[in-house]
PDB file of C-alpha atoms in Angstrom:
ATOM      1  CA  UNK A   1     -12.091  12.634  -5.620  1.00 86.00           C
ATOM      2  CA  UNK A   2     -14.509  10.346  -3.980  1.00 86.00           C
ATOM      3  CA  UNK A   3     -17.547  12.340  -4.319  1.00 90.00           C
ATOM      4  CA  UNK A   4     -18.309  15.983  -6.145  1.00 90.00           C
ATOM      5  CA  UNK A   5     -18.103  18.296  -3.384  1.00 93.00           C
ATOM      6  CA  UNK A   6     -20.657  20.838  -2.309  1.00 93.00           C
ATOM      7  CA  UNK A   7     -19.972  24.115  -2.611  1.00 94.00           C
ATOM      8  CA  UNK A   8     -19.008  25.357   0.923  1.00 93.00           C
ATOM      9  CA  UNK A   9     -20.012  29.062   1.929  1.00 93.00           C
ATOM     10  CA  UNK A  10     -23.605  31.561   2.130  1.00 92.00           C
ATOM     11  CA  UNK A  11     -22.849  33.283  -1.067  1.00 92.00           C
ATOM     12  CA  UNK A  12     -22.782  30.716  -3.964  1.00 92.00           C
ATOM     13  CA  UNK A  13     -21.172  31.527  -6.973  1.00 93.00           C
ATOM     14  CA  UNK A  14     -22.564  30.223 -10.359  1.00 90.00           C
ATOM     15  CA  UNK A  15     -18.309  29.585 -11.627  1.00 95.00           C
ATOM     16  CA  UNK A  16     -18.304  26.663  -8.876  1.00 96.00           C
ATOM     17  CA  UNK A  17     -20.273  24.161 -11.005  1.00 93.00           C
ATOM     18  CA  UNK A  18     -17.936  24.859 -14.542  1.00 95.00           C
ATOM     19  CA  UNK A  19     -14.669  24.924 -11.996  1.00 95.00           C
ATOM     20  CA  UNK A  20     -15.592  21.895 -10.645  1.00 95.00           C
ATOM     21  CA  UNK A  21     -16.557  20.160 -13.693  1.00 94.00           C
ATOM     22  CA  UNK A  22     -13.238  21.230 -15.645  1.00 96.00           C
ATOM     23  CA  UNK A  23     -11.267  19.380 -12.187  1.00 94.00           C
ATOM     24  CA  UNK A  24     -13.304  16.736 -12.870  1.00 92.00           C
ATOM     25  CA  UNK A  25     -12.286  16.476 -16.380  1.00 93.00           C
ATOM     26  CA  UNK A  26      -8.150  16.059 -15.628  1.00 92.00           C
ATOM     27  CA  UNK A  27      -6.741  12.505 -16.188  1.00 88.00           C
ATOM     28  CA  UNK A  28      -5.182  12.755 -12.884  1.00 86.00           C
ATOM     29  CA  UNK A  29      -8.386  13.226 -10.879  1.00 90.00           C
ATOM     30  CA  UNK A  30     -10.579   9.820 -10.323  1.00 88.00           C
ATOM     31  CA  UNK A  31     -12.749   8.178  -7.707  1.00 88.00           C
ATOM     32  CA  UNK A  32     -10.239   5.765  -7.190  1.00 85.00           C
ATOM     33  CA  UNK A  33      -6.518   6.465  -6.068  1.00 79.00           C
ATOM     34  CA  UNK A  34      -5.368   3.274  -7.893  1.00 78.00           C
ATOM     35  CA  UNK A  35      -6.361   4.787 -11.113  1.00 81.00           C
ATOM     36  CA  UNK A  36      -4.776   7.578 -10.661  1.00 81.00           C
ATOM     37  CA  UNK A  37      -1.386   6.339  -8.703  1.00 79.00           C
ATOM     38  CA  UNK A  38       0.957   4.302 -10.888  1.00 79.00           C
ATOM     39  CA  UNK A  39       4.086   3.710  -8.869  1.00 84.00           C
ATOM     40  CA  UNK A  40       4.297   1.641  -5.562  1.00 90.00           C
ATOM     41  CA  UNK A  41       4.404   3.608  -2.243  1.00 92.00           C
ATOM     42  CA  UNK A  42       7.873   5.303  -1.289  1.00 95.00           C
ATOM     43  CA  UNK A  43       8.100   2.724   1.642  1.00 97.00           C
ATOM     44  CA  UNK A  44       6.377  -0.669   1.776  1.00 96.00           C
ATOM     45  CA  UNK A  45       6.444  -3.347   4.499  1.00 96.00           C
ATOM     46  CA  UNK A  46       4.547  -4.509   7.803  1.00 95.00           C
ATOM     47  CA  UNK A  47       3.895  -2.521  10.600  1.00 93.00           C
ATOM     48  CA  UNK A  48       6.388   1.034   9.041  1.00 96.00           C
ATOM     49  CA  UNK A  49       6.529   3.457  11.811  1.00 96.00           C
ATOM     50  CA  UNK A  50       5.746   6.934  11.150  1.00 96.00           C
ATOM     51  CA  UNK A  51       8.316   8.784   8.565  1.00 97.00           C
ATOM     52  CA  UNK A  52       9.158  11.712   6.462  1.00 97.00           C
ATOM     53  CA  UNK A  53      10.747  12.327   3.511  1.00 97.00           C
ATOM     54  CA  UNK A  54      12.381  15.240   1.081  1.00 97.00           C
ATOM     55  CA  UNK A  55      14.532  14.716  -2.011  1.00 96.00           C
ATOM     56  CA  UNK A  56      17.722  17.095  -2.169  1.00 93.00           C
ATOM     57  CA  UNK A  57      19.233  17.338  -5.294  1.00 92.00           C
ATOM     58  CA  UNK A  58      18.350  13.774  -6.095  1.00 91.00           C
ATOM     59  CA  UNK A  59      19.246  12.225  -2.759  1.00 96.00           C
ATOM     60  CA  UNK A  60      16.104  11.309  -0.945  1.00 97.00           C
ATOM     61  CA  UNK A  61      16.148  11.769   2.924  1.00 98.00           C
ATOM     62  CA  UNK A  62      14.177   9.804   4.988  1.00 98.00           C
ATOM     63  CA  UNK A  63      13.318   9.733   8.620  1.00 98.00           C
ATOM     64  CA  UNK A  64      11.586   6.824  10.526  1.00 97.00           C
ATOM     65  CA  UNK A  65       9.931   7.812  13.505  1.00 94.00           C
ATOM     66  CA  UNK A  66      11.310   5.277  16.562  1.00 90.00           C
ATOM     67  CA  UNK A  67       8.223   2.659  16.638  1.00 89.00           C
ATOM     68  CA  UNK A  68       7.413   3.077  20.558  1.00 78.00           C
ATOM     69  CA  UNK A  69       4.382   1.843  21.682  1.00 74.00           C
ATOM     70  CA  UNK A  70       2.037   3.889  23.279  1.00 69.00           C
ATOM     71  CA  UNK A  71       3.070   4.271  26.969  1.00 66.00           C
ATOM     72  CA  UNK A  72       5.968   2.134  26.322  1.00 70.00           C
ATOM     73  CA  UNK A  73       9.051   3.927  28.220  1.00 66.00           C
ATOM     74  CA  UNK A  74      11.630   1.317  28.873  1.00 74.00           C
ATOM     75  CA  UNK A  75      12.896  -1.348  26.443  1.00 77.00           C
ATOM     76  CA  UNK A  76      16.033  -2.782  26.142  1.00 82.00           C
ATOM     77  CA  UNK A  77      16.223  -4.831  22.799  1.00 88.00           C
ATOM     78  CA  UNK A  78      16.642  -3.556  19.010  1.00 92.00           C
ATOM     79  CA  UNK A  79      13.388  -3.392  16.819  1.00 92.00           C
ATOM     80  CA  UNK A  80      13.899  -4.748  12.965  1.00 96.00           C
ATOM     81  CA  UNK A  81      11.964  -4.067  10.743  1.00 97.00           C
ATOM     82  CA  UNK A  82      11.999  -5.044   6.912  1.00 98.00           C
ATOM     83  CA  UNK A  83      11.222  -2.580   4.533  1.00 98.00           C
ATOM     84  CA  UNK A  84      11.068  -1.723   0.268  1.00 98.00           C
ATOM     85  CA  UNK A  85      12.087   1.799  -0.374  1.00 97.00           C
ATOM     86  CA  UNK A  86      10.932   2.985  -3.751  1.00 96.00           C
ATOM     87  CA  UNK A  87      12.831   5.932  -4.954  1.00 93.00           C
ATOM     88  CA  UNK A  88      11.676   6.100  -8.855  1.00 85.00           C
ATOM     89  CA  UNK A  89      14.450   4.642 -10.325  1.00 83.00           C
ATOM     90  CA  UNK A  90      15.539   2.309  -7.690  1.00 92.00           C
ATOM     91  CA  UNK A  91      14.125   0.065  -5.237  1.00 94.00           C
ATOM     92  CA  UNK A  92      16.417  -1.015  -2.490  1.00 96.00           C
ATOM     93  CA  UNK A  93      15.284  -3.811   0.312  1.00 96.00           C
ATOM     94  CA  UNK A  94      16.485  -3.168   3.951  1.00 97.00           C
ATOM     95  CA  UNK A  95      16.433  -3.902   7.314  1.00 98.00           C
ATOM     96  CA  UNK A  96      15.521  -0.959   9.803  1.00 98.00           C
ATOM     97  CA  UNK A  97      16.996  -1.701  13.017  1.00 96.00           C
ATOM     98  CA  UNK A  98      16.538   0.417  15.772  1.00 94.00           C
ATOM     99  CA  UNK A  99      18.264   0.522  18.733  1.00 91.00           C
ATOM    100  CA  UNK A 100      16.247   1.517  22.139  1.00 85.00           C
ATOM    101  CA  UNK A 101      15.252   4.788  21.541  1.00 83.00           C
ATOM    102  CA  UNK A 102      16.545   5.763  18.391  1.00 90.00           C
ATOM    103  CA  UNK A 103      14.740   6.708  15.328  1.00 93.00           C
ATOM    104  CA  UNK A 104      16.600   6.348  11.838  1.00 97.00           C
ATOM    105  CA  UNK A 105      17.307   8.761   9.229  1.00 98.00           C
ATOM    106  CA  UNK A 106      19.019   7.455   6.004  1.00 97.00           C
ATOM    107  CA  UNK A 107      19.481   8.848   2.538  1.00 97.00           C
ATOM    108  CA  UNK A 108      19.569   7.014  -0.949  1.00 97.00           C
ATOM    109  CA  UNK A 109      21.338   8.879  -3.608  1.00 95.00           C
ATOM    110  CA  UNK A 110      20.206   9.079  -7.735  1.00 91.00           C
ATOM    111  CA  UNK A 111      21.856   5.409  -8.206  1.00 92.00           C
ATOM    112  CA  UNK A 112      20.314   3.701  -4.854  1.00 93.00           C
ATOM    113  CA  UNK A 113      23.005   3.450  -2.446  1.00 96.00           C
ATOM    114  CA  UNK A 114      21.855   3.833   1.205  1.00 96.00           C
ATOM    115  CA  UNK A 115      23.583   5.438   4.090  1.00 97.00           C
ATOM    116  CA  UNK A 116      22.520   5.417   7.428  1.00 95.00           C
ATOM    117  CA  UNK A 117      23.104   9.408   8.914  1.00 95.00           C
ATOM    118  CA  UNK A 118      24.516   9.344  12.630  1.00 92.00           C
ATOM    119  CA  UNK A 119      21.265  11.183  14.669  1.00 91.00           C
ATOM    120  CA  UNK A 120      21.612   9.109  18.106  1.00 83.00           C
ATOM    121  CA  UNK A 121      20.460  10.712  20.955  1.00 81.00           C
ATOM    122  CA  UNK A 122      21.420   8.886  24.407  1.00 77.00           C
ATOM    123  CA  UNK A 123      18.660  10.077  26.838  1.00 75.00           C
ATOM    124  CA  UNK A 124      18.655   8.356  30.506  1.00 76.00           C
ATOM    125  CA  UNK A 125      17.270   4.747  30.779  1.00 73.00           C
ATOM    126  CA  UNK A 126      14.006   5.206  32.589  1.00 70.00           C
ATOM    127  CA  UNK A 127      13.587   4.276  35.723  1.00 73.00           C
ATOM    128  CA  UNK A 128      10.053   2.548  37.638  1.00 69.00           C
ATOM    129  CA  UNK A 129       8.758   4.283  40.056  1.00 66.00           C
ATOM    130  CA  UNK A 130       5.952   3.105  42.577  1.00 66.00           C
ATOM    131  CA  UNK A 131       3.105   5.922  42.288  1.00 67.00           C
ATOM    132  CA  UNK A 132       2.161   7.447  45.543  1.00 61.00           C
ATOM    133  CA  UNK A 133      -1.383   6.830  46.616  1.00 57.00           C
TER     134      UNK A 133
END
């Protein structure tokens, strides 16, 4: 918590100060997130895309979002990235490599081996088109 909020509202109620105070009081709440986080990020490296992730019966799931440059539309080469995945017990180093238009998703079961999960979609190469004045 970076600050002690205010209480929000018209009616104030005289609980919010003890409530607030007792949050306060957890280990796990602190000004700083480094105090308070002690395991590296899920995914490290430079320049990540956008992703998601879930954890199925052990297996975590994760989905990289295609790294597309705003207003980019046409490219023709793979982008590779390197990345750490952290998944609590294991940390496995990769490549992301995405082909033109693709996003990934990939899952790393309880003893850290990775699979990449078939999700290509093929859409039509885009064209350039001259804008009419």
């Amino acid at each position: 918590m970076k600050r002690r909020p205010a209480q929000a509202g018209k009616i104030k109620t005289a609980q919010f100060a003890a409530d607030l105070d007792a949050l306060c009081a957890l280990p796990n709440v602190s000004e700083s997130f480094a105090k308070t986080s002690t395991h590296p990020p899920l995914v490290e490296g430079e320049d990540l895309p956008d992703y998601w992730s879930r954890v199925d019966k052990g297996t975590h799931v994760i989905f990289f979002a295609h790294p597309l440059a705003y207003g980019q539309s046409l490219t023709t080469q793979n982008h590779r990235i390197p990345a750490r995945i952290h998944t609590g017990k294991t940390t496995v180093e990769t490549t992301l490599v995405f082909p033109p238009y693709q996003s990934l998703m990939l899952e790393i079961d309880a003893d850290g081996k990775l699979r990449m999960l078939d999700i290509a979609l093929q859409p039509k190469t885009p064209e350039k088109s001259l804008r009419h004045r």
